[in-house]
mmCIF file of C-alpha atoms in Angstrom:
data_model
loop_
_atom_site.group_PDB
_atom_site.id
_atom_site.type_symbol
_atom_site.label_atom_id
_atom_site.label_comp_id
_atom_site.label_asym_id
_atom_site.label_seq_id
_atom_site.Cartn_x
_atom_site.Cartn_y
_atom_site.Cartn_z
ATOM 1 C CA MET S 1 2.806 -3.321 -10.587
ATOM 2 C CA PHE S 2 -0.113 -1.570 -9.575
ATOM 3 C CA ALA S 3 -0.559 -0.045 -12.993
ATOM 4 C CA GLY S 4 0.308 -3.356 -14.587
ATOM 5 C CA GLY S 5 -2.715 -4.828 -12.803
ATOM 6 C CA LEU S 6 -4.935 -2.180 -13.941
ATOM 7 C CA VAL S 7 -3.688 -2.518 -17.576
ATOM 8 C CA GLY S 8 -3.783 -6.139 -17.747
ATOM 9 C CA GLN S 9 -7.858 -6.219 -17.089
ATOM 10 C CA ALA S 10 -10.597 -5.711 -19.694
ATOM 11 C CA ASP S 11 -12.192 -3.171 -17.257
ATOM 12 C CA PRO S 12 -9.459 -1.870 -14.879
ATOM 13 C CA PHE S 13 -11.782 -0.618 -12.009
ATOM 14 C CA LEU S 14 -14.026 -3.724 -11.990
ATOM 15 C CA GLY S 15 -14.006 -4.690 -8.260
ATOM 16 C CA ARG S 16 -11.734 -1.873 -7.352
ATOM 17 C CA GLY S 17 -13.618 1.417 -7.982
ATOM 18 C CA LEU S 18 -12.209 4.622 -9.259
ATOM 19 C CA GLY S 19 -12.227 6.024 -5.411
ATOM 20 C CA ARG S 20 -9.564 3.232 -4.590
ATOM 21 C CA VAL S 21 -7.526 3.998 -7.603
ATOM 22 C CA GLY S 22 -7.667 7.725 -6.585
ATOM 23 C CA ALA S 23 -6.813 6.937 -3.070
ATOM 24 C CA PHE S 24 -3.673 5.117 -4.348
ATOM 25 C CA ALA S 25 -2.736 7.502 -6.776
ATOM 26 C CA GLY S 26 -3.023 10.339 -3.929
ATOM 27 C CA GLY S 27 -1.061 8.277 -1.424
ATOM 28 C CA LEU S 28 1.790 7.986 -3.883
ATOM 29 C CA VAL S 29 1.592 11.792 -4.530
ATOM 30 C CA ALA S 30 1.624 12.479 -0.743
ATOM 31 C CA ILE S 31 4.884 10.126 -0.437
ATOM 32 C CA LEU S 32 6.214 12.283 -3.409
ATOM 33 C CA ALA S 33 5.295 15.598 -1.739
ATOM 34 C CA ALA S 34 6.825 14.548 1.431
ATOM 35 C CA LEU S 35 10.236 12.963 0.356
ATOM 36 C CA ALA S 36 11.010 14.718 -2.969
ATOM 37 C CA SER S 37 10.114 18.017 -2.988
ATOM 38 C CA PRO S 38 11.887 21.350 -1.538
ATOM 39 C CA LEU S 39 10.280 20.502 1.798
ATOM 40 C CA ASP S 40 12.902 17.381 2.066
ATOM 41 C CA ALA S 41 15.558 19.708 0.953
ATOM 42 C CA VAL S 42 15.150 22.057 3.940
ATOM 43 C CA SER S 43 14.167 19.415 6.373
ATOM 44 C CA PRO S 44 17.689 18.902 8.004
ATOM 45 C CA TYR S 45 17.725 22.554 8.770
ATOM 46 C CA LEU S 46 14.269 23.336 9.985
ATOM 47 C CA LEU S 47 12.462 21.424 12.516
ATOM 48 C CA TRP S 48 8.852 22.480 11.232
ATOM 49 C CA ALA S 49 9.662 21.235 7.772
ATOM 50 C CA HIS S 50 10.964 17.939 9.096
ATOM 51 C CA MET S 51 7.699 17.482 11.430
ATOM 52 C CA ALA S 52 5.499 18.492 8.402
ATOM 53 C CA GLN S 53 6.841 15.525 6.566
ATOM 54 C CA HIS S 54 5.971 13.260 9.279
ATOM 55 C CA VAL S 55 2.512 14.607 9.378
ATOM 56 C CA VAL S 56 2.105 14.119 5.464
ATOM 57 C CA LEU S 57 3.267 10.601 5.753
ATOM 58 C CA VAL S 58 1.341 9.483 8.834
ATOM 59 C CA GLN S 59 -1.702 11.518 8.426
ATOM 60 C CA LEU S 60 -2.363 11.492 4.760
ATOM 61 C CA ALA S 61 -0.205 9.101 2.920
ATOM 62 C CA ALA S 62 -0.659 5.956 5.103
ATOM 63 C CA PRO S 63 -4.519 6.222 5.458
ATOM 64 C CA LEU S 64 -4.934 6.647 1.808
ATOM 65 C CA LEU S 65 -2.772 3.671 0.703
ATOM 66 C CA VAL S 66 -4.802 1.762 3.444
ATOM 67 C CA VAL S 67 -8.090 3.066 1.885
ATOM 68 C CA ALA S 68 -7.010 1.936 -1.563
ATOM 69 C CA ALA S 69 -6.227 -1.600 -0.538
ATOM 70 C CA PRO S 70 -3.921 -2.238 -3.651
ATOM 71 C CA LEU S 71 -2.911 -5.795 -2.836
ATOM 72 C CA ALA S 72 -5.290 -7.799 -5.136
ATOM 73 C CA THR S 73 -4.487 -5.033 -8.048
ATOM 74 C CA ILE S 74 -0.922 -5.734 -7.449
ATOM 75 C CA GLU S 75 -1.145 -9.182 -7.517
ATOM 76 C CA SER S 76 -3.051 -9.349 -10.747
ATOM 77 C CA GLY S 77 -0.190 -7.381 -12.152
ATOM 78 C CA LEU S 78 1.978 -9.985 -11.467
ATOM 79 C CA PRO S 79 3.132 -12.862 -13.970
ATOM 80 C CA GLN S 80 1.054 -16.006 -13.602
ATOM 81 C CA SER S 81 3.842 -17.965 -12.082
ATOM 82 C CA LEU S 82 4.047 -15.468 -9.248
ATOM 83 C CA GLN S 83 0.240 -15.214 -8.997
ATOM 84 C CA ASP S 84 0.119 -18.956 -8.397
ATOM 85 C CA ALA S 85 3.242 -18.923 -6.057
ATOM 86 C CA THR S 86 1.642 -16.226 -3.818
ATOM 87 C CA ARG S 87 -1.907 -17.973 -3.753
ATOM 88 C CA ALA S 88 0.081 -21.208 -2.880
ATOM 89 C CA LEU S 89 1.586 -19.338 0.190
ATOM 90 C CA ALA S 90 -1.373 -17.688 1.256
ATOM 91 C CA ASP S 91 -3.152 -21.048 1.207
ATOM 92 C CA ARG S 92 -0.800 -22.379 3.912
ATOM 93 C CA ARG S 93 -2.020 -23.117 7.313
ATOM 94 C CA SER S 94 0.834 -21.180 9.038
ATOM 95 C CA VAL S 95 0.360 -18.237 7.187
ATOM 96 C CA ARG S 96 -3.824 -18.397 7.596
ATOM 97 C CA ARG S 97 -2.793 -18.543 11.172
ATOM 98 C CA PHE S 98 -0.561 -15.497 11.225
ATOM 99 C CA ASP S 99 -3.093 -13.578 9.353
ATOM 100 C CA ARG S 100 -6.169 -14.402 11.892
ATOM 101 C CA LEU S 101 -3.727 -13.440 14.797
ATOM 102 C CA ALA S 102 -2.518 -10.163 12.890
ATOM 103 C CA HIS S 103 -6.471 -9.190 12.177
ATOM 104 C CA ASN S 104 -7.748 -10.446 15.765
ATOM 105 C CA PRO S 105 -4.995 -9.459 18.294
ATOM 106 C CA LEU S 106 -5.354 -10.851 21.782
ATOM 107 C CA VAL S 107 -4.992 -7.136 23.349
#
């Protein structure tokens, strides 16, 4: 869906920046390296390999995906009917309240 959002645009990096696209790709590569590599094959037998997976996922993949902020690009890759549905959902008062609470917690 992310690639579809980039391809469907006249200028795929407009408003996103090459850095964000690179961060998204880097996050996916980090996930692939942790979960679909020889490291994953030996992780049931070697604790250090299992913990290395945790480090790659938590310290590398997660921050890269957060920096990439891919939701707008993914949304633009959806069919128009789904885009309209997600915008209608985002405009609901209860969703806006939840979003406000999630971004401004009491603690």
